[in-house]
Amino acid sequence: MQTHQAKRVEITIEKIMQSRLSDALMKAEVHGFTILPVYGGSGRSGLWDRTGQVGRAEGMVQFICIVREERLDALLTAAFKVVEKHIGVVNITDCEVLRAERF
Amino acid sequence: MGDILSLAADNLLSPIVLCFALGVAASLARSDLSVPEAAAKALSIYLLFAIGFKGGVSVSAHGVDMTLGLSLVAGVILSALLPLIAFGLLRAMSGLDRLNAAAVAGHYGSISIVTFVAATSVLESSGIASEGYMVAVAAAMEAPAILSALWLISRGESGRMDANLWREIMLNGSIVLLVGAFFIGMITGEEGLAEISSFVVAPFKGVLCLFLLDMGLVAGRGLAKGGKLLGWGSIAFGIVMPPIGAAFGLLAALGLGLSLGGTVLLMTLSASASYIAVPAAMRVALPEANPSIYLTLSLGVTFPFNLVLGIPLYLAVASFVFGA
């Protein structure tokens, strides 16, 4: 089957920043992304998990965006403005997609 | 002194405090006991609705007067003022830098609605009436402290607050529900309460017990995780600041001419520290501040202190002042 090269960007960020990142991505015309709840993990502050978080200040979500390579820079520029000072991880991997026209 | 000890002992052995203690103990012992996220959310929705509704009914019964407006103004001033005092104390007592001290200080001007609910429950148990509009005062005290904290850290600097953050603070779900239920209670009055009293009155304490069990679990986890980050100076601040806030609340209440119950509630509001609205605002506006410090202090130190010792202390002091 024919596949096409694309870039997969995963942004794990504080839940409180979810709407800001969504807005920034939409403004940068990145209209396709998926947001997943993060169950838990470990970072510089140690282990944490989603149970027992009392407010919106704690907890993380993960954005998954798949874009064509030429759209990557615009996406990262928009995302960086939002995530720069916040807890989180941004990573980029190569991937292949089936329907190139959707990205 | 005997009265204070007796009140504290009664409070310590109340189901509410014992449920909270069970939660703390279970989480420190690493039990797998947990309240599902959705259930905890439902419990908090119930409590906010019930307390807001009952407050509104009380206002409808007693009418709106000048003291209501003045109490709201006093609440806003207290909320804006207390972070400045907290900031000075923190800088003197702990080794926290300006940024973290400002972030923590913001929490101590804002309020903990669960502490407020627990205080109303203690008042009800003691048969002490209070002004129903204290619910509205609680809502008014949520946000000004955030501005004070941001002012402390960015005097002359701008850009920490944006329109989105304003909207999120002013329209956060807890405030909307609390104020909305308050107005529903005010509009429907005693008749409305009679219709739903079996839902909002009878199960209230049981639901509060379960909610505090969850809060105990959360506080215990916070202490286990973040306790090491706090120095003795910070921990001492978390215990010293509530009575100072309560003293300001007492002065304001006396100036306003509030009843004994209203005074205790204003003292409790002034003594409590936020762990929902302010942490969320701080994560957006002061992302460089360490959330483990302010959450552990407000939720792991000040909240248990107020629940176990603070509320009976404020009640005893107010009773003494009122000669009751």
Short mmCIF file of C-alpha atoms in Angstrom, two decimals:
data_model
loop_
_atom_site.label_atom_id
_atom_site.label_comp_id
_atom_site.label_asym_id
_atom_site.label_seq_id
_atom_site.Cartn_x
_atom_site.Cartn_y
_atom_site.Cartn_z
CA MET A 1 0.00 0.00 0.00
CA GLN A 2 1.18 3.52 -0.81
CA THR A 3 2.32 5.46 2.25
CA HIS A 4 3.56 9.04 2.63
CA GLN A 5 6.20 10.60 4.83
CA ALA A 6 4.97 12.93 7.61
CA LYS A 7 6.09 14.29 10.94
CA ARG A 8 4.47 13.27 14.20
CA VAL A 9 4.73 15.85 16.97
CA GLU A 10 3.85 14.88 20.53
CA ILE A 11 3.46 17.68 23.04
CA THR A 12 2.91 16.67 26.64
CA ILE A 13 1.86 19.72 28.59
CA GLU A 14 0.01 20.84 31.69
CA LYS A 15 -3.75 20.47 31.41
CA ILE A 16 -4.23 24.11 32.33
CA MET A 17 -2.50 25.04 29.06
CA GLN A 18 -4.69 22.82 26.88
CA SER A 19 -7.01 25.50 25.53
CA ARG A 20 -4.12 27.90 24.96
CA LEU A 21 -2.19 25.36 22.95
CA SER A 22 -5.28 24.37 20.97
CA ASP A 23 -5.90 28.03 20.12
CA ALA A 24 -2.28 28.60 19.13
CA LEU A 25 -2.29 25.55 16.86
CA MET A 26 -5.56 26.57 15.22
CA LYS A 27 -4.16 30.08 14.65
CA ALA A 28 -1.13 28.52 12.99
CA GLU A 29 -3.59 26.63 10.77
CA VAL A 30 -2.74 23.28 12.29
CA HIS A 31 -6.29 21.99 12.32
CA GLY A 32 -5.62 18.31 12.86
CA PHE A 33 -4.54 17.09 16.25
CA THR A 34 -5.63 14.68 18.97
CA ILE A 35 -5.62 15.40 22.69
CA LEU A 36 -5.21 12.53 25.12
CA PRO A 37 -5.38 12.55 28.92
CA VAL A 38 -2.12 11.54 30.57
CA TYR A 39 -2.58 9.01 33.34
CA GLY A 40 0.66 9.69 35.16
CA GLY A 41 4.39 9.71 34.83
CA SER A 42 7.62 10.84 36.33
CA GLY A 43 9.72 13.94 35.80
CA ARG A 44 11.93 16.34 37.69
CA SER A 45 9.34 16.56 40.49
CA GLY A 46 9.14 12.78 40.81
CA LEU A 47 6.30 10.34 40.25
CA TRP A 48 2.76 11.59 39.87
CA ASP A 49 -0.56 10.21 38.66
CA ARG A 50 -3.89 11.63 37.70
CA THR A 51 -5.82 10.26 40.67
CA GLY A 52 -6.12 12.71 43.48
CA GLN A 53 -5.51 15.89 41.53
CA VAL A 54 -7.79 18.47 43.12
CA GLY A 55 -7.65 21.25 40.61
CA ARG A 56 -6.86 22.12 37.07
CA ALA A 57 -3.37 23.16 38.10
CA GLU A 58 -2.14 19.63 38.14
CA GLY A 59 -2.41 16.94 35.53
CA MET A 60 -1.12 16.72 31.99
CA VAL A 61 -2.50 16.18 28.51
CA GLN A 62 -0.80 15.06 25.36
CA PHE A 63 -1.31 16.61 21.93
CA ILE A 64 -0.53 14.47 18.93
CA CYS A 65 -0.21 16.30 15.63
CA ILE A 66 0.72 14.72 12.34
CA VAL A 67 1.76 17.19 9.66
CA ARG A 68 3.61 17.37 6.39
CA GLU A 69 7.25 18.30 6.82
CA GLU A 70 6.79 21.79 5.36
CA ARG A 71 4.18 22.57 8.05
CA LEU A 72 6.42 21.47 10.91
CA ASP A 73 8.17 24.77 11.50
CA ALA A 74 4.93 26.75 11.74
CA LEU A 75 3.58 24.20 14.20
CA LEU A 76 6.66 24.26 16.41
CA THR A 77 6.86 28.06 16.38
CA ALA A 78 3.22 28.33 17.49
CA ALA A 79 3.57 25.61 20.11
CA PHE A 80 6.83 26.93 21.53
CA LYS A 81 5.28 30.30 22.38
CA VAL A 82 2.82 28.46 24.62
CA VAL A 83 4.94 25.72 26.12
CA GLU A 84 8.23 27.59 26.51
CA LYS A 85 8.01 28.26 30.26
CA HIS A 86 5.83 25.33 31.22
CA ILE A 87 6.39 21.80 32.39
CA GLY A 88 6.22 19.38 29.49
CA VAL A 89 7.93 17.55 26.67
CA VAL A 90 7.91 18.17 22.92
CA ASN A 91 9.18 15.45 20.63
CA ILE A 92 9.15 14.92 16.87
CA THR A 93 9.36 11.65 15.03
CA ASP A 94 9.13 10.58 11.42
CA CYS A 95 6.05 8.64 10.54
CA GLU A 96 4.11 7.41 7.54
CA VAL A 97 0.48 8.04 6.77
CA LEU A 98 -1.90 6.46 4.34
CA ARG A 99 -3.87 9.45 3.08
CA ALA A 100 -1.51 12.34 2.41
CA GLU A 101 -4.27 14.75 1.42
CA ARG A 102 -5.55 14.73 5.02
CA PHE A 103 -2.37 16.25 6.42
CA MET B 1 -8.90 27.99 77.29
CA GLY B 2 -11.03 25.11 78.50
CA ASP B 3 -13.68 26.01 75.94
CA ILE B 4 -11.16 26.04 73.12
CA LEU B 5 -9.81 22.63 74.15
CA SER B 6 -13.29 21.23 74.49
CA LEU B 7 -14.31 22.56 71.07
CA ALA B 8 -11.09 21.25 69.55
CA ALA B 9 -11.67 17.83 71.12
CA ASP B 10 -15.26 17.73 69.85
CA ASN B 11 -14.08 18.76 66.42
CA LEU B 12 -11.28 16.19 66.40
CA LEU B 13 -13.77 13.42 67.07
CA SER B 14 -16.32 14.59 64.51
CA PRO B 15 -16.97 12.28 61.55
CA ILE B 16 -15.77 15.01 59.18
CA VAL B 17 -12.30 15.33 60.72
CA LEU B 18 -11.99 11.59 61.32
CA CYS B 19 -12.79 10.91 57.65
CA PHE B 20 -10.11 13.41 56.64
CA ALA B 21 -7.65 11.76 59.05
CA LEU B 22 -8.50 8.36 57.58
CA GLY B 23 -7.69 9.67 54.11
CA VAL B 24 -4.36 11.15 55.22
CA ALA B 25 -3.41 7.97 57.12
CA ALA B 26 -4.41 5.71 54.22
CA SER B 27 -2.38 7.66 51.73
CA LEU B 28 0.68 7.96 53.99
CA ALA B 29 0.46 4.20 54.54
CA ARG B 30 0.34 3.81 50.73
CA SER B 31 -3.05 2.10 50.76
CA ASP B 32 -4.71 1.78 47.37
CA LEU B 33 -7.85 3.46 48.74
CA SER B 34 -9.01 6.12 46.31
CA VAL B 35 -12.15 8.03 45.41
CA PRO B 36 -12.72 7.85 41.65
CA GLU B 37 -12.03 11.15 39.90
CA ALA B 38 -15.59 11.48 38.60
CA ALA B 39 -17.08 10.65 42.00
CA ALA B 40 -14.91 13.28 43.72
CA LYS B 41 -16.04 15.82 41.14
CA ALA B 42 -19.69 14.88 41.71
CA LEU B 43 -19.27 15.22 45.48
CA SER B 44 -17.76 18.68 45.09
CA ILE B 45 -20.57 19.74 42.73
CA TYR B 46 -23.11 18.57 45.30
CA LEU B 47 -21.41 20.43 48.15
CA LEU B 48 -21.07 23.68 46.20
CA PHE B 49 -24.67 23.51 45.06
CA ALA B 50 -26.00 22.73 48.54
CA ILE B 51 -24.00 25.42 50.32
CA GLY B 52 -24.79 28.04 47.67
CA PHE B 53 -28.47 27.16 47.64
CA LYS B 54 -28.85 27.23 51.42
CA GLY B 55 -27.02 30.57 51.54
CA GLY B 56 -29.43 32.01 48.98
CA VAL B 57 -32.45 30.73 50.92
CA SER B 58 -31.13 32.34 54.07
CA VAL B 59 -30.75 35.69 52.29
CA SER B 60 -34.26 35.42 50.87
CA ALA B 61 -35.58 34.84 54.40
CA HIS B 62 -33.69 37.71 56.02
CA GLY B 63 -33.61 40.13 53.11
CA VAL B 64 -30.78 42.05 51.46
CA ASP B 65 -29.23 44.85 53.47
CA MET B 66 -26.33 47.24 53.36
CA THR B 67 -24.11 44.82 55.28
CA LEU B 68 -24.19 42.43 52.34
CA GLY B 69 -22.58 44.97 50.02
CA LEU B 70 -20.10 46.07 52.67
CA SER B 71 -19.21 42.44 53.42
CA LEU B 72 -18.46 41.86 49.75
CA VAL B 73 -16.20 44.91 49.70
CA ALA B 74 -14.51 43.78 52.92
CA GLY B 75 -13.97 40.33 51.39
CA VAL B 76 -12.32 41.82 48.32
CA ILE B 77 -10.07 44.05 50.45
CA LEU B 78 -9.08 41.16 52.73
CA SER B 79 -8.31 38.97 49.74
CA ALA B 80 -6.11 41.66 48.20
CA LEU B 81 -4.41 42.61 51.47
CA LEU B 82 -3.60 39.21 52.99
CA PRO B 83 -1.11 38.18 50.26
CA LEU B 84 0.97 41.26 51.05
CA ILE B 85 1.20 40.21 54.70
CA ALA B 86 1.80 36.59 53.73
CA PHE B 87 4.57 37.65 51.35
CA GLY B 88 6.37 39.63 54.07
CA LEU B 89 6.03 36.76 56.54
CA LEU B 90 7.24 34.20 54.04
CA ARG B 91 10.29 36.25 53.17
CA ALA B 92 11.06 36.60 56.87
CA MET B 93 10.31 33.02 57.93
CA SER B 94 11.31 30.86 54.97
CA GLY B 95 14.11 30.79 52.49
CA LEU B 96 11.72 31.12 49.56
CA ASP B 97 12.75 33.44 46.75
CA ARG B 98 10.52 36.35 45.68
CA LEU B 99 8.81 34.40 42.91
CA ASN B 100 7.83 31.38 44.99
CA ALA B 101 6.97 33.59 47.98
CA ALA B 102 4.61 35.66 45.80
CA ALA B 103 3.01 32.52 44.36
CA VAL B 104 2.46 31.07 47.84
CA ALA B 105 1.21 34.43 49.17
CA GLY B 106 -1.52 34.53 46.50
CA HIS B 107 -2.95 31.29 47.88
CA TYR B 108 -3.31 32.77 51.37
CA GLY B 109 -5.44 35.71 50.25
CA SER B 110 -7.82 33.50 48.32
CA ILE B 111 -10.05 30.93 49.98
CA SER B 112 -10.70 27.24 50.39
CA ILE B 113 -14.37 26.59 49.86
CA VAL B 114 -14.11 23.17 51.51
CA THR B 115 -12.79 24.79 54.70
CA PHE B 116 -15.72 27.21 54.48
CA VAL B 117 -18.15 24.30 54.07
CA ALA B 118 -16.59 22.53 57.05
CA ALA B 119 -16.96 25.70 59.13
CA THR B 120 -20.64 26.04 58.21
CA SER B 121 -21.09 22.43 59.22
CA VAL B 122 -19.46 23.08 62.63
CA LEU B 123 -21.70 26.14 63.10
CA GLU B 124 -24.79 24.12 62.22
CA SER B 125 -23.77 21.43 64.69
CA SER B 126 -23.34 24.09 67.37
CA GLY B 127 -26.71 25.66 66.53
CA ILE B 128 -25.12 28.98 65.54
CA ALA B 129 -26.79 30.91 62.72
CA SER B 130 -24.79 32.88 60.17
CA GLU B 131 -25.44 35.33 57.35
CA GLY B 132 -26.40 33.39 54.23
CA TYR B 133 -24.58 35.85 51.99
CA MET B 134 -21.21 34.72 53.34
CA VAL B 135 -21.33 32.34 50.37
CA ALA B 136 -21.20 35.36 48.06
CA VAL B 137 -18.35 36.81 50.13
CA ALA B 138 -16.47 33.54 49.65
CA ALA B 139 -16.90 33.83 45.88
CA ALA B 140 -15.75 37.47 45.94
CA MET B 141 -12.57 36.52 47.81
CA GLU B 142 -11.35 34.04 45.20
CA ALA B 143 -9.71 36.36 42.68
CA PRO B 144 -8.28 39.60 44.17
CA ALA B 145 -5.46 37.67 45.86
CA ILE B 146 -4.24 36.50 42.47
CA LEU B 147 -3.81 40.11 41.37
CA SER B 148 -1.92 40.95 44.54
CA ALA B 149 0.44 38.00 44.03
CA LEU B 150 1.11 39.05 40.45
CA TRP B 151 1.61 42.65 41.51
CA LEU B 152 4.19 41.51 44.08
CA ILE B 153 6.25 39.77 41.44
CA SER B 154 5.82 42.00 38.43
CA ARG B 155 5.40 45.56 39.66
CA GLY B 156 5.42 47.69 36.53
CA GLU B 157 5.76 44.64 34.31
CA SER B 158 2.80 43.51 32.24
CA GLY B 159 1.81 40.44 30.34
CA ARG B 160 1.32 37.97 33.19
CA MET B 161 -2.47 38.11 32.88
CA ASP B 162 -4.44 37.76 29.68
CA ALA B 163 -8.14 37.90 28.87
CA ASN B 164 -8.39 34.11 28.85
CA LEU B 165 -6.94 33.84 32.30
CA TRP B 166 -9.33 36.51 33.58
CA ARG B 167 -12.26 34.60 32.16
CA GLU B 168 -11.03 31.33 33.62
CA ILE B 169 -10.61 32.86 37.07
CA MET B 170 -13.89 34.75 37.16
CA LEU B 171 -15.95 32.01 35.54
CA ASN B 172 -14.29 28.96 37.02
CA GLY B 173 -16.80 26.18 37.58
CA SER B 174 -16.77 26.42 41.38
CA ILE B 175 -17.62 30.13 41.40
CA VAL B 176 -20.31 29.78 38.73
CA LEU B 177 -21.97 26.92 40.61
CA LEU B 178 -21.68 28.54 44.03
CA VAL B 179 -23.02 31.91 42.91
CA GLY B 180 -25.60 30.33 40.59
CA ALA B 181 -26.96 28.09 43.35
CA PHE B 182 -26.96 31.09 45.69
CA PHE B 183 -29.21 33.03 43.30
CA ILE B 184 -31.46 30.00 42.75
CA GLY B 185 -31.83 29.70 46.52
CA MET B 186 -32.51 33.42 46.81
CA ILE B 187 -35.17 33.32 44.08
CA THR B 188 -36.94 30.15 45.22
CA GLY B 189 -36.59 30.80 48.97
CA GLU B 190 -37.99 28.55 51.68
CA GLU B 191 -40.47 26.94 49.28
CA GLY B 192 -37.68 25.90 46.97
CA LEU B 193 -35.72 24.54 49.90
CA ALA B 194 -38.73 22.55 51.10
CA GLU B 195 -38.94 20.93 47.66
CA ILE B 196 -35.35 19.71 47.64
CA SER B 197 -34.39 19.63 51.31
CA SER B 198 -34.20 15.84 51.34
CA PHE B 199 -31.42 16.23 48.77
CA VAL B 200 -29.53 19.34 49.90
CA VAL B 201 -29.95 19.19 53.67
CA ALA B 202 -30.17 15.62 54.98
CA PRO B 203 -27.28 13.99 53.08
CA PHE B 204 -25.00 17.03 53.35
CA LYS B 205 -22.78 15.87 56.21
CA GLY B 206 -22.42 12.36 54.84
CA VAL B 207 -21.34 13.71 51.48
CA LEU B 208 -18.95 16.11 53.19
CA CYS B 209 -17.41 13.14 55.04
CA LEU B 210 -16.76 11.29 51.79
CA PHE B 211 -15.40 14.42 50.15
CA LEU B 212 -13.05 15.01 53.07
CA LEU B 213 -11.92 11.41 52.91
CA ASP B 214 -10.84 12.18 49.34
CA MET B 215 -9.24 15.45 50.43
CA GLY B 216 -7.35 13.55 53.10
CA LEU B 217 -6.04 11.15 50.47
CA VAL B 218 -4.96 14.06 48.28
CA ALA B 219 -3.40 15.98 51.18
CA GLY B 220 -1.55 12.87 52.33
CA ARG B 221 -0.17 12.26 48.85
CA GLY B 222 0.84 15.92 48.62
CA LEU B 223 2.63 15.74 51.96
CA ALA B 224 4.40 12.53 51.03
CA LYS B 225 5.55 13.98 47.71
CA GLY B 226 6.10 17.64 48.48
CA GLY B 227 6.85 17.60 52.21
CA LYS B 228 10.59 17.25 51.61
CA LEU B 229 10.56 20.45 49.57
CA LEU B 230 9.29 22.52 52.47
CA GLY B 231 11.66 23.85 55.09
CA TRP B 232 10.59 24.27 58.70
CA GLY B 233 10.16 28.00 58.09
CA SER B 234 7.62 27.36 55.32
CA ILE B 235 5.76 24.79 57.40
CA ALA B 236 5.65 27.22 60.34
CA PHE B 237 4.28 29.86 57.96
CA GLY B 238 1.50 27.46 56.90
CA ILE B 239 0.42 27.22 60.54
CA VAL B 240 1.06 30.81 61.66
CA MET B 241 -0.55 32.56 58.70
CA PRO B 242 -4.11 31.19 59.16
CA PRO B 243 -4.61 32.69 62.65
CA ILE B 244 -3.17 35.99 61.38
CA GLY B 245 -5.62 35.96 58.48
CA ALA B 246 -8.40 35.03 60.91
CA ALA B 247 -7.48 38.01 63.10
CA PHE B 248 -7.94 40.33 60.11
CA GLY B 249 -11.23 38.58 59.36
CA LEU B 250 -12.33 39.11 62.95
CA LEU B 251 -11.55 42.84 62.80
CA ALA B 252 -13.43 43.18 59.53
CA ALA B 253 -16.41 41.23 60.87
CA LEU B 254 -16.58 43.39 63.99
CA GLY B 255 -16.42 46.51 61.83
CA LEU B 256 -19.23 45.17 59.68
CA GLY B 257 -21.34 44.13 62.64
CA LEU B 258 -21.67 40.51 61.53
CA SER B 259 -23.28 37.91 63.77
CA LEU B 260 -21.20 35.37 65.68
CA GLY B 261 -21.68 32.81 62.90
CA GLY B 262 -20.85 35.31 60.17
CA THR B 263 -17.74 36.37 62.09
CA VAL B 264 -16.53 32.77 62.37
CA LEU B 265 -17.09 32.29 58.65
CA LEU B 266 -15.24 35.48 57.68
CA MET B 267 -12.38 34.45 59.99
CA THR B 268 -12.33 31.01 58.38
CA LEU B 269 -12.35 32.47 54.88
CA SER B 270 -9.51 34.83 55.76
CA ALA B 271 -7.56 31.99 57.36
CA SER B 272 -7.98 29.49 54.54
CA ALA B 273 -5.75 29.06 51.52
CA SER B 274 -6.82 28.22 48.00
CA TYR B 275 -5.79 24.97 46.34
CA ILE B 276 -8.00 25.04 43.25
CA ALA B 277 -8.44 28.49 41.67
CA VAL B 278 -5.12 30.09 42.60
CA PRO B 279 -2.83 27.16 41.70
CA ALA B 280 -4.46 27.07 38.27
CA ALA B 281 -3.92 30.81 37.80
CA MET B 282 -0.34 30.58 39.07
CA ARG B 283 0.52 27.80 36.64
CA VAL B 284 -0.49 30.09 33.80
CA ALA B 285 0.76 33.43 35.10
CA LEU B 286 3.80 32.33 37.13
CA PRO B 287 4.91 29.07 35.50
CA GLU B 288 8.42 29.52 36.93
CA ALA B 289 7.09 29.10 40.49
CA ASN B 290 7.23 25.59 41.91
CA PRO B 291 3.68 24.16 42.24
CA SER B 292 4.83 21.53 44.72
CA ILE B 293 5.63 24.28 47.24
CA TYR B 294 2.35 26.18 47.11
CA LEU B 295 0.12 23.14 46.75
CA THR B 296 1.79 21.26 49.58
CA LEU B 297 1.62 24.30 51.86
CA SER B 298 -2.01 25.14 51.19
CA LEU B 299 -3.35 21.61 50.94
CA GLY B 300 -0.94 19.62 53.09
CA VAL B 301 -0.33 22.07 55.93
CA THR B 302 -2.90 24.88 56.12
CA PHE B 303 -6.00 22.93 55.11
CA PRO B 304 -5.53 20.21 57.78
CA PHE B 305 -4.59 22.84 60.35
CA ASN B 306 -7.77 24.81 59.71
CA LEU B 307 -9.95 21.73 59.60
CA VAL B 308 -8.66 20.19 62.81
CA LEU B 309 -7.62 23.13 65.00
CA GLY B 310 -8.31 26.38 63.17
CA ILE B 311 -12.11 26.28 62.92
CA PRO B 312 -12.67 25.46 66.62
CA LEU B 313 -10.08 28.09 67.52
CA TYR B 314 -11.82 30.77 65.44
CA LEU B 315 -15.18 29.76 66.90
CA ALA B 316 -13.80 29.94 70.43
CA VAL B 317 -12.14 33.33 69.88
CA ALA B 318 -15.24 34.80 68.23
CA SER B 319 -17.43 33.40 71.02
CA PHE B 320 -15.14 35.01 73.58
CA VAL B 321 -15.27 38.35 71.77
CA PHE B 322 -19.06 38.15 71.48
CA GLY B 323 -19.32 37.03 75.10
CA ALA B 324 -21.34 34.02 73.94
#
